[in-house]
mmCIF file of C-alpha atoms in Angstrom:
data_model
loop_
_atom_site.group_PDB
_atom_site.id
_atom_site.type_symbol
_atom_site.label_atom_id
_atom_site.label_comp_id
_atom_site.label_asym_id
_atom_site.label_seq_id
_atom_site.Cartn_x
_atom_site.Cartn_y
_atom_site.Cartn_z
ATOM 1 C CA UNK F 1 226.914 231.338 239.446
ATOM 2 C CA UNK F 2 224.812 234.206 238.938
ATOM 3 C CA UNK F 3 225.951 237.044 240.584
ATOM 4 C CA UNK F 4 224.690 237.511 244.303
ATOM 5 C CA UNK F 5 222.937 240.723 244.238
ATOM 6 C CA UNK F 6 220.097 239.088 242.723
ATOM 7 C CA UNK F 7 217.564 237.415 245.182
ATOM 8 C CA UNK F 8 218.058 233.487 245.774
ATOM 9 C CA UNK F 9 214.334 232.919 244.102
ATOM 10 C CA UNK F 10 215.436 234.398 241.290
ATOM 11 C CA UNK F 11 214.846 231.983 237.990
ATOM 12 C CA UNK F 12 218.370 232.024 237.010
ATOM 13 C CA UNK F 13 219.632 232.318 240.225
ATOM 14 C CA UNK F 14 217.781 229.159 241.792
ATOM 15 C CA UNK F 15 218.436 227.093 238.529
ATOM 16 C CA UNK F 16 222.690 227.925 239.541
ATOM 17 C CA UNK F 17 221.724 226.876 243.169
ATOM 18 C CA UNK F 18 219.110 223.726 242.626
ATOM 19 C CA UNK F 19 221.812 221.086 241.915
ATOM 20 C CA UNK F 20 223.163 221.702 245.394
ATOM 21 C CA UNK F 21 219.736 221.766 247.106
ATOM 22 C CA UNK F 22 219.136 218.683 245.765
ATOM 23 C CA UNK F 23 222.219 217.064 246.847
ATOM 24 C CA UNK F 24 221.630 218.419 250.628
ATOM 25 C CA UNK F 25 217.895 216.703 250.715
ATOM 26 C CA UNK F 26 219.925 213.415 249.471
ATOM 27 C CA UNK F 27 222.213 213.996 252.198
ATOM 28 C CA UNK F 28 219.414 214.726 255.063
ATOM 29 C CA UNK F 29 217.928 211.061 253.630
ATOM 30 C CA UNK F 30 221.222 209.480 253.820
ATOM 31 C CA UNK F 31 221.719 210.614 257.078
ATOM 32 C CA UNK F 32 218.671 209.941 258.809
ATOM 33 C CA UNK F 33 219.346 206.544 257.522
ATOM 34 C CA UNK F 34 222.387 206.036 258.956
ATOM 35 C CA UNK F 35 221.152 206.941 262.027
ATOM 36 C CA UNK F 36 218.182 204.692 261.936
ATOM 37 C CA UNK F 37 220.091 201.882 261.093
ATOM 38 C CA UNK F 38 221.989 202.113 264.175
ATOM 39 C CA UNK F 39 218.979 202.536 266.779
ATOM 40 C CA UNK F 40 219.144 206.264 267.372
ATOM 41 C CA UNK F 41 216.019 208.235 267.829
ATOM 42 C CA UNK F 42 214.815 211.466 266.196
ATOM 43 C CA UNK F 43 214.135 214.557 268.307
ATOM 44 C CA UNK F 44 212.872 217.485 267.712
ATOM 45 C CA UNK F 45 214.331 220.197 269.985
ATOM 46 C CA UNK F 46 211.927 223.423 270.605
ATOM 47 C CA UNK F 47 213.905 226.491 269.276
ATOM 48 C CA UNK F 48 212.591 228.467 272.305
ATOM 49 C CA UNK F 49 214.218 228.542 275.275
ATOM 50 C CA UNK F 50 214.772 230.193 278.513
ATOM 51 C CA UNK F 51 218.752 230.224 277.985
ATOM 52 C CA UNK F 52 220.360 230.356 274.258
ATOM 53 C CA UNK F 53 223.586 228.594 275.682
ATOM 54 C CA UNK F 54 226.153 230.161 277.665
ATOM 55 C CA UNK F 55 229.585 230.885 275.726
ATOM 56 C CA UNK F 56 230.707 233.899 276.451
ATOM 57 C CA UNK F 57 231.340 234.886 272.322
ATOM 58 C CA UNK F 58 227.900 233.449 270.646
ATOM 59 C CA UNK F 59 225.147 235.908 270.653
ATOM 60 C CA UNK F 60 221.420 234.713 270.426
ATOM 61 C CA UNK F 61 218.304 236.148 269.091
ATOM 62 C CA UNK F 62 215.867 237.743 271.621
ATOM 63 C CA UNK F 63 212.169 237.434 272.321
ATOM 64 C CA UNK F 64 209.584 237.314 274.261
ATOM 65 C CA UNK F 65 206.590 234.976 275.537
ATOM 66 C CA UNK F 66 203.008 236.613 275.943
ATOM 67 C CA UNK F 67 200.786 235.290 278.660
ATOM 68 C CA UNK F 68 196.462 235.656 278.680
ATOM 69 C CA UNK F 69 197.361 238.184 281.647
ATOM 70 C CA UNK F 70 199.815 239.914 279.395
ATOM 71 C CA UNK F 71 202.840 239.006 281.446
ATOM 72 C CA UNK F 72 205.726 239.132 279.602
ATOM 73 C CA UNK F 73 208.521 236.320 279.925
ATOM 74 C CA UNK F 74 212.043 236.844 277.866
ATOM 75 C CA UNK F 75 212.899 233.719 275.767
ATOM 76 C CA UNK F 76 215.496 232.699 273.396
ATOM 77 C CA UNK F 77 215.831 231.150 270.095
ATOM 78 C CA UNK F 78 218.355 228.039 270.849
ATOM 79 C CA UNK F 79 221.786 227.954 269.406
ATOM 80 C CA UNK F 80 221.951 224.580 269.721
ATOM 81 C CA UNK F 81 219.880 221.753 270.649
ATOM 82 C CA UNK F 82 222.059 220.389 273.041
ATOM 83 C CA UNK F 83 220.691 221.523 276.299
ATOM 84 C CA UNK F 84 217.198 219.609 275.000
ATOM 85 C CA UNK F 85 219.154 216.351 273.730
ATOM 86 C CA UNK F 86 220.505 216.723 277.351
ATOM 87 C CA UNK F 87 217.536 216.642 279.258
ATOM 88 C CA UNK F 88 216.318 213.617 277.125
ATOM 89 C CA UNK F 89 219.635 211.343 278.501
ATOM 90 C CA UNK F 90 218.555 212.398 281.639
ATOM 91 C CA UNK F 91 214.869 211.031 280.810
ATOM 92 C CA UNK F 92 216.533 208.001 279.386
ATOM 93 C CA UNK F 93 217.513 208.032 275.680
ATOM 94 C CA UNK F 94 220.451 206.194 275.330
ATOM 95 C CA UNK F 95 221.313 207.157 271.342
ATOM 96 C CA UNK F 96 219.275 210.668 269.880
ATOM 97 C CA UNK F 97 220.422 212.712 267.184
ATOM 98 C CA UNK F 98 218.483 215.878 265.821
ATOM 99 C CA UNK F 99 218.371 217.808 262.347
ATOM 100 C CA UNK F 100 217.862 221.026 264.629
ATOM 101 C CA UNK F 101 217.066 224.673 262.879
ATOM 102 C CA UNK F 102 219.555 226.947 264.916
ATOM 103 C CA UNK F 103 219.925 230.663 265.252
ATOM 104 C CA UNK F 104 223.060 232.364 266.101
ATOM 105 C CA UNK F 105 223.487 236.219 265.898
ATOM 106 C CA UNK F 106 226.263 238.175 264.718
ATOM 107 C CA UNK F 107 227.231 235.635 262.328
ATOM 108 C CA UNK F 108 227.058 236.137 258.348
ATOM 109 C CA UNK F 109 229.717 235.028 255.779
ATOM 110 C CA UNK F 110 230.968 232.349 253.462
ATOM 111 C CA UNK F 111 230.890 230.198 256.346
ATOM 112 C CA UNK F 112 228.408 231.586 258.462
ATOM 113 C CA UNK F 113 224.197 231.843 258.212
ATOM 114 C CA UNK F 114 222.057 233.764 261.173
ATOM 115 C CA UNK F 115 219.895 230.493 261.054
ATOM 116 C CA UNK F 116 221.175 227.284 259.842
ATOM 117 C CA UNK F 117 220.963 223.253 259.975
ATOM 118 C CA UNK F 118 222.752 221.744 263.296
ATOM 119 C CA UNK F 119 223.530 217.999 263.143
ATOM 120 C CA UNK F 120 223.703 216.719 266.748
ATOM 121 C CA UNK F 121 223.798 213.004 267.760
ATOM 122 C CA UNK F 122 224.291 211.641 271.590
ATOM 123 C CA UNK F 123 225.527 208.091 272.407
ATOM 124 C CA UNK F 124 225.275 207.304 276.621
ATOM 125 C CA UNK F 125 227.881 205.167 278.065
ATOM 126 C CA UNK F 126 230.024 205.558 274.775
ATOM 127 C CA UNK F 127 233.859 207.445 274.882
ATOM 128 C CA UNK F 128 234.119 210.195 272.714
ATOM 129 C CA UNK F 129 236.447 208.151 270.990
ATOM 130 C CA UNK F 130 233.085 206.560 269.536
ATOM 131 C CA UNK F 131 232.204 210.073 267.965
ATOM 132 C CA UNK F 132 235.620 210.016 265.763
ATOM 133 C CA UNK F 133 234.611 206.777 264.192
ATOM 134 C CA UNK F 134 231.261 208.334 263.572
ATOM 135 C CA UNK F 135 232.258 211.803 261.912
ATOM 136 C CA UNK F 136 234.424 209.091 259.287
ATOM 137 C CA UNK F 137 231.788 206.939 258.720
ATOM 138 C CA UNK F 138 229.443 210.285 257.543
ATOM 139 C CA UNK F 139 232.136 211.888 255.899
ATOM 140 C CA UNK F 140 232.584 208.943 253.283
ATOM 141 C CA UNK F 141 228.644 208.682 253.345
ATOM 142 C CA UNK F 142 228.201 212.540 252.348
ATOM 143 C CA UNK F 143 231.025 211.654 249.309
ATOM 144 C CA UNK F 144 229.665 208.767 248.150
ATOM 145 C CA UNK F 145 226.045 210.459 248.137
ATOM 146 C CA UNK F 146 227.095 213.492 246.653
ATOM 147 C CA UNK F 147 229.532 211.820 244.266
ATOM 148 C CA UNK F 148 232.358 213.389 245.150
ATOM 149 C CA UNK F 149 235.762 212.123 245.481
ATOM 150 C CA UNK F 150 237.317 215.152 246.932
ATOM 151 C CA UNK F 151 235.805 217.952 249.145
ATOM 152 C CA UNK F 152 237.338 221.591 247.902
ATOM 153 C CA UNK F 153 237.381 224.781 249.746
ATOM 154 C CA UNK F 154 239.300 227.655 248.710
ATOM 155 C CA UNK F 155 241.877 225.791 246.734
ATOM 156 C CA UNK F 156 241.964 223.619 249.759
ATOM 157 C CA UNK F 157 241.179 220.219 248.951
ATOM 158 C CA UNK F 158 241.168 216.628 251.071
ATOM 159 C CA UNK F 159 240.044 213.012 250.812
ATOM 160 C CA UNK F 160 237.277 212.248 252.289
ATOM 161 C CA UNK F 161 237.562 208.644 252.208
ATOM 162 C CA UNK F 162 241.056 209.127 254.331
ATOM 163 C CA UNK F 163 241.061 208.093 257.588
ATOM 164 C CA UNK F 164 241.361 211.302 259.574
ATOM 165 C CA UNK F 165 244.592 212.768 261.186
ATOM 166 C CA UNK F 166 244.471 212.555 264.655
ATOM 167 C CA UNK F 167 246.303 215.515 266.234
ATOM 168 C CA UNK F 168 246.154 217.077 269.920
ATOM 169 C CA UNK F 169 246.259 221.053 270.708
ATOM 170 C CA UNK F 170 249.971 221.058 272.296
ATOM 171 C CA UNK F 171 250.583 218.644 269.062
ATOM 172 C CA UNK F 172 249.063 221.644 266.715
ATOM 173 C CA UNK F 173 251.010 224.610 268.619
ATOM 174 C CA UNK F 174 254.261 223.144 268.539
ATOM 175 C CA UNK F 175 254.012 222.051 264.346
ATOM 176 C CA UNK F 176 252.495 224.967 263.681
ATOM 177 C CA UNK F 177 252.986 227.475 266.116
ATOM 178 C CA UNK F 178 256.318 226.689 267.550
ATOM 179 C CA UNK F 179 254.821 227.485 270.573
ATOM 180 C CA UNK F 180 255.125 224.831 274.141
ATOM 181 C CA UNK F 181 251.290 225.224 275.064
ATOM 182 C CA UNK F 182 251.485 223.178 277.962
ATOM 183 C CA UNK F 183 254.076 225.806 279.119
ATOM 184 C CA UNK F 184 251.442 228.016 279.807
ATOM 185 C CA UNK F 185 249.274 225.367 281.560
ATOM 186 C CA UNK F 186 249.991 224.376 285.197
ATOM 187 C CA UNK F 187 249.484 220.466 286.249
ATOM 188 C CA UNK F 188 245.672 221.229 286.676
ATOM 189 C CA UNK F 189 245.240 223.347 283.798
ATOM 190 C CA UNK F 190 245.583 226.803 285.223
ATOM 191 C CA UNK F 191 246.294 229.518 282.640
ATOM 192 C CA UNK F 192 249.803 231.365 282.698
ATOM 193 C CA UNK F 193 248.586 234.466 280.512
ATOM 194 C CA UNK F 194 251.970 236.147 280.731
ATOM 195 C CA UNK F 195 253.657 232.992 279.111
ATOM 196 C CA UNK F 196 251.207 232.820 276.108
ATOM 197 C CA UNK F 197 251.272 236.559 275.576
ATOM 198 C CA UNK F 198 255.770 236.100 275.235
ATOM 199 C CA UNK F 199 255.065 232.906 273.143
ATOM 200 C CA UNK F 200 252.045 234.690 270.803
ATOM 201 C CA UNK F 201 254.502 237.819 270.487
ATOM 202 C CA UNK F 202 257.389 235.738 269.497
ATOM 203 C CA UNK F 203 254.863 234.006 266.655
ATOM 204 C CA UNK F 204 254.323 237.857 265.712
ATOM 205 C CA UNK F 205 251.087 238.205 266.284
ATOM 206 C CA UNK F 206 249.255 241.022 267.909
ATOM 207 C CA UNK F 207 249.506 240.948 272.059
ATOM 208 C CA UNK F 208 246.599 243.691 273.155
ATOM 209 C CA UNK F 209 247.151 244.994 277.068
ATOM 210 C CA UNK F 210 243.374 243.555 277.662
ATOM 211 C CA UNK F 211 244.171 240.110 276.088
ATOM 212 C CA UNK F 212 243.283 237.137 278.327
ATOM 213 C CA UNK F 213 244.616 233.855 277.985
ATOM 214 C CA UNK F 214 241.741 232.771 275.938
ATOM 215 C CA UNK F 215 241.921 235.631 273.626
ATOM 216 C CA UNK F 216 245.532 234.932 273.132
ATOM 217 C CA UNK F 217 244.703 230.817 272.641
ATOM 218 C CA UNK F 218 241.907 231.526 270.427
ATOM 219 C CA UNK F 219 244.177 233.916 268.037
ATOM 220 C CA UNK F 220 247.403 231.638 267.800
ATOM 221 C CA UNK F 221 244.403 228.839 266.774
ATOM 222 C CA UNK F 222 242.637 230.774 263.895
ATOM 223 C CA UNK F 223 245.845 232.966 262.702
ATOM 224 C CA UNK F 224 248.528 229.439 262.652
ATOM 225 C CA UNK F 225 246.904 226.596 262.948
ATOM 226 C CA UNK F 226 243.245 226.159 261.662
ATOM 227 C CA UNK F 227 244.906 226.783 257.706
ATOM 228 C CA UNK F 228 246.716 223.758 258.314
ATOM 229 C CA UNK F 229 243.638 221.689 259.507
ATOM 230 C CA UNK F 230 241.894 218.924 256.827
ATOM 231 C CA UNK F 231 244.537 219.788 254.241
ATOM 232 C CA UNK F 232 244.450 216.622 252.307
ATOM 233 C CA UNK F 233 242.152 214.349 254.656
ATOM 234 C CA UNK F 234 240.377 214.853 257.320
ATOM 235 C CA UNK F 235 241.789 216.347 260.959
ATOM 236 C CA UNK F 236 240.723 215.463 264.656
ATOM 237 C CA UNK F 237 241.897 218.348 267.088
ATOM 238 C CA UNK F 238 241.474 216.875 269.940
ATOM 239 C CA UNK F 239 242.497 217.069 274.109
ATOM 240 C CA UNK F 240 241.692 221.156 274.354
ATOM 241 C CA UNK F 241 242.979 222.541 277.109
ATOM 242 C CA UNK F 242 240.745 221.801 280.173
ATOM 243 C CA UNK F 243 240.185 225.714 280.523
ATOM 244 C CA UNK F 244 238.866 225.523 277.151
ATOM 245 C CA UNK F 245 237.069 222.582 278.185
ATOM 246 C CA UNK F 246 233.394 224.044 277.598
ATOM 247 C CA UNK F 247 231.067 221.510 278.421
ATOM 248 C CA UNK F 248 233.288 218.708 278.280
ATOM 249 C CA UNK F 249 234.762 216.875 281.116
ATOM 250 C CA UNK F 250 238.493 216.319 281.826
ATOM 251 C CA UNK F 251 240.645 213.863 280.398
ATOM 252 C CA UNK F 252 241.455 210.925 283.328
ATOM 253 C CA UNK F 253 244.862 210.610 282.143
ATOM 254 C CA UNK F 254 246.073 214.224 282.028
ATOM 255 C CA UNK F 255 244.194 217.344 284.121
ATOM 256 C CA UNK F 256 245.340 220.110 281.921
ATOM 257 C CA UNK F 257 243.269 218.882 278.913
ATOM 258 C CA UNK F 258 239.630 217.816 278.530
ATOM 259 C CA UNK F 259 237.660 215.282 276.578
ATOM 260 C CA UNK F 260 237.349 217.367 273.375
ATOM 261 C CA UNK F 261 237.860 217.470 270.093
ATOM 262 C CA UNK F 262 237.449 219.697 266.723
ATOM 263 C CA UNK F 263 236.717 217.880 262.767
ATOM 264 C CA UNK F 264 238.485 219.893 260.177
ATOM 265 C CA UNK F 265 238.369 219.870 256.426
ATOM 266 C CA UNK F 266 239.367 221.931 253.978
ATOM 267 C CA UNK F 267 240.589 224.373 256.849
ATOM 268 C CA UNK F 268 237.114 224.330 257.854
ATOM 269 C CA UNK F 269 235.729 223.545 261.126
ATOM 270 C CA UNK F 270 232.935 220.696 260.789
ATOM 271 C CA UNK F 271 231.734 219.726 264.111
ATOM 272 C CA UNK F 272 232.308 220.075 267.783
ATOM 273 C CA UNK F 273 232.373 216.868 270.100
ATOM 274 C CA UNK F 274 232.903 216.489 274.031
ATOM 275 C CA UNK F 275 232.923 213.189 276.176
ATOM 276 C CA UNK F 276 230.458 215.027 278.649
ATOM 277 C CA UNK F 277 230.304 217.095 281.675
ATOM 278 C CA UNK F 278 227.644 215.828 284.122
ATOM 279 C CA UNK F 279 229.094 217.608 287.281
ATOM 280 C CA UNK F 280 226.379 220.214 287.555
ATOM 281 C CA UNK F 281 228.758 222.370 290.317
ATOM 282 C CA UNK F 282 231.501 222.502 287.756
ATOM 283 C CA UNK F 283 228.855 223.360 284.700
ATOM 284 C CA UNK F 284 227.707 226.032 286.785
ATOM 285 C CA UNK F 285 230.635 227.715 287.651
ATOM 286 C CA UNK F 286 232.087 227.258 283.685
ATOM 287 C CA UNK F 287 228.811 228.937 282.620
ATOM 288 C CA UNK F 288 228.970 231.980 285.164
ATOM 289 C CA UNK F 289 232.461 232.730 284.456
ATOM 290 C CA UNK F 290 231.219 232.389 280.753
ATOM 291 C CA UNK F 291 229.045 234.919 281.479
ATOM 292 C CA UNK F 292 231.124 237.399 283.195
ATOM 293 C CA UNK F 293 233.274 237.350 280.213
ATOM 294 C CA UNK F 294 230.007 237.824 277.890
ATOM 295 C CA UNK F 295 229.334 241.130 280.324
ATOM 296 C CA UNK F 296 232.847 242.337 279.999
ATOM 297 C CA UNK F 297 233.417 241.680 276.098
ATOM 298 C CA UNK F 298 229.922 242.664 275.004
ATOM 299 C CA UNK F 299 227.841 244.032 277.424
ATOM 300 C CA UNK F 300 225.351 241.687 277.785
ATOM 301 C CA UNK F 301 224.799 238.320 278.788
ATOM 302 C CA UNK F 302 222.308 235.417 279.050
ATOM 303 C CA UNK F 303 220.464 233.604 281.963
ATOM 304 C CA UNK F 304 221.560 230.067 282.982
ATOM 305 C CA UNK F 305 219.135 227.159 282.555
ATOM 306 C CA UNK F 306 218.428 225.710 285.939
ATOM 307 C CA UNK F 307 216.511 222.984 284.278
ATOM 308 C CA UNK F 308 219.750 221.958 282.450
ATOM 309 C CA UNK F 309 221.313 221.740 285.300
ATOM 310 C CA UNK F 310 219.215 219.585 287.520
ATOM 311 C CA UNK F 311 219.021 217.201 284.499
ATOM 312 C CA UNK F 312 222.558 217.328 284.488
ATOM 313 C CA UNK F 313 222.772 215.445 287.592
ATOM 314 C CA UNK F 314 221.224 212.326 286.595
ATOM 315 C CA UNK F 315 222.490 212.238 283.182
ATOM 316 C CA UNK F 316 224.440 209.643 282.651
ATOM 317 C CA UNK F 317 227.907 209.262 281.547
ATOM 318 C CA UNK F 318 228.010 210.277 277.631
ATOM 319 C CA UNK F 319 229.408 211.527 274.705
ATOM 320 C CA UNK F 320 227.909 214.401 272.140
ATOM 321 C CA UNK F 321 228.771 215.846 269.173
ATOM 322 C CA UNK F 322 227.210 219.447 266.485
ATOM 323 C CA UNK F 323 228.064 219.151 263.518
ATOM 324 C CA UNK F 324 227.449 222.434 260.743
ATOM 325 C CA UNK F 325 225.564 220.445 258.214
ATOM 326 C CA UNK F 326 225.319 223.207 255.889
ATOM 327 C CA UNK F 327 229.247 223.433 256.230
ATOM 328 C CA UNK F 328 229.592 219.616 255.383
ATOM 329 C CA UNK F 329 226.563 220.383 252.714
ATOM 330 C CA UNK F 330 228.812 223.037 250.707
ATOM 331 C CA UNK F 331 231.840 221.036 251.084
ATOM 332 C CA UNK F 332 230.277 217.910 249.508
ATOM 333 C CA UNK F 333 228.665 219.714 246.904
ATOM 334 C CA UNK F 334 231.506 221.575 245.838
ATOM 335 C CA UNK F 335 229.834 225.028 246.629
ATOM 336 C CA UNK F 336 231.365 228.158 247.298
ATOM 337 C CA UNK F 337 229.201 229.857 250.022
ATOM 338 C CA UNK F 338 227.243 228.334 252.715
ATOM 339 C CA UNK F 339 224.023 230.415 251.323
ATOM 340 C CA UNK F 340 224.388 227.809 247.995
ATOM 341 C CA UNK F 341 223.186 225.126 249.968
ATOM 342 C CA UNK F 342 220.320 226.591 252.631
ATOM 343 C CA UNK F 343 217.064 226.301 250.481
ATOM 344 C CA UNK F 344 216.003 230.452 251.508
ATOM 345 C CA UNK F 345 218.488 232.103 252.913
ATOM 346 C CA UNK F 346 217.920 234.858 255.375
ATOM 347 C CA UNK F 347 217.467 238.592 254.097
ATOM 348 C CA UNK F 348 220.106 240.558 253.961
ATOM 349 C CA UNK F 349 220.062 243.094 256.481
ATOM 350 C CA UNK F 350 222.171 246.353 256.800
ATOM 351 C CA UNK F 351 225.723 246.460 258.818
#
């Protein structure tokens, strides 16, 4: 390709990039197909909201609403469409999915975009077992669209036709980690930070005096395990730990893990699924202490959507998954940078 410090509308530029773009709009009309052929609905989520989402380490883009009086309300650009798709069980849907524009700040790389495509599809009264046939059913759909027979990333490579791996966290420590993660869990999933900081300094790797459990978790996952993801087909992390759980609920047959799982190819993180949370107590206490650790890591932090929660409570039982479109986009089109596949990418602003 040309190289990058020309603009994306260059001539030469966009000639390199238009084979890709036109493999992503085949994709979108694949997709919505698929979707429509199984009786899910379209929504359209509205990219302003009163709360971005509420995980303590993704940062939103601020604004503001203007009344006629001039009163001035703070509002959000969404990170995800999920709280909306939400609200819309709780109205009724029973199968939704959404193409949603997303915006997340503090995010530009290979693998990252400040605003970007989100792929998110709900199925009520379905395990999230459902959502793992789903993610290999669209996986061979983006090959065979894109006319690919393997997806590469960073002399990474793996088959998409393949049926996935199936692997749990503790699974994933232990192979990769040597690490006994449910040593550091109690029988309802407390956190034992002292025992992950002895097992993440015996992995050498870095143990800061600050480190919480999480931070500890989240480094042993990115620095051991996550290269060894979707190396040849397709991986499933799944059965996080429940303090990890996010929105997810716990798994009946073991409290320290929750109903959640991870798709990984190429070492790349595709999509995000949870059988869901619908206690709105529980939500609300996950989200404050989300919050807190927001406040403490970054100074800031985000309101909580009592809407979402009140919907919450008559939602029924379901499952939900996001899935980085772009990501499976630049994977199917054998492209080297997420900005290859986004039609106009953002400007570049200054670190």
């Amino acid at each position: 390709m040309t190289a990058p410090s020309s603009p994306w509308w260059a001539t030469d530029r966009h000639a390199d990039r238009r084979p890709a773009l036109i493999q992503r709009n085949r994709l979108t009309a694949a997709f919505r197909s698929w979707f429509a052929e199984r009786d899910f609905v379209e929504m359209e989520a509205a990219c302003l909201q009163v709360s971005p989402g509420n995980e303590a380490h993704l940062s939103a883009f601020a604004t503001e609403a203007v009344g006629i009086d001039g009163a001035r309300t703070p509002l959000y650009l969404h990170t995800s469409p999920e709280f909306a798709c939400k609200k819309l069980l709780a109205a009724g849907e029973t199968r939704l999915f959404s193409l949603a524009r997303v915006f997340r700040n503090r995010e530009r790389g290979p693998l990252h975009h400040p605003e970007f495509t989100m792929l998110e599809w709900y199925r009520a009264g379905a395990p999230y077992t459902d959502l793992m046939a789903d993610c290999t059913d669209l996986l061979r759909l983006a090959a065979v669209t894109t006319g690919s027979r393997r997806f590469t990333y960073r002399g990474r490579d793996a088959d998409p036709f393949a049926e996935p791996e199936r692997l749990t966290l503790a699974e994933a420590f232990d192979r990769f980690a040597g690490i006994d993660l449910f040593a550091t869990l109690s029988r309802t999933g407390e956190t034992d930070r002292e025992a992950l900081a002895r097992a993440t300094a015996a992995a050498d790797l870095r143990v800061a005096p600050d480190d919480t459990w999480a931070d500890l978790f989240s480094r042993i996952l990115v620095a051991r395990i996550e290269p060894h993801l979707g190396i040849g087909r397709p991986t499933i992390l799944c059965e996080y730990p429940v303090s990890e759980a996010a929105l997810a609920r716990p798994a009946p047959h073991d409290g320290r893990v929750a109903e959640r799982f991870e798709l990984y190819v190429c070492g790349v993180e595709l999509a995000n699924a949870f059988g869901e949370l619908t206690d709105p107590a529980e939500q609300r206490r996950r989200f404050e202490d989300e919050m807190a650790e927001k406040l403490r890591v970054y100074g800031e932090c985000y309101p909580i959507d009592a809407d979402f929660l009140a919907a919450l409570a008559v939602m029924p039982d379901a499952s939900g998954i996001a899935l980085g479109f772009d990501r499976l986009a630049m994977l199917a089109c054998g492209a080297g940078r997420i900005d290859d596949v986004i039609w106009t990418p953002v400007a570049e602003t200054q670190a």
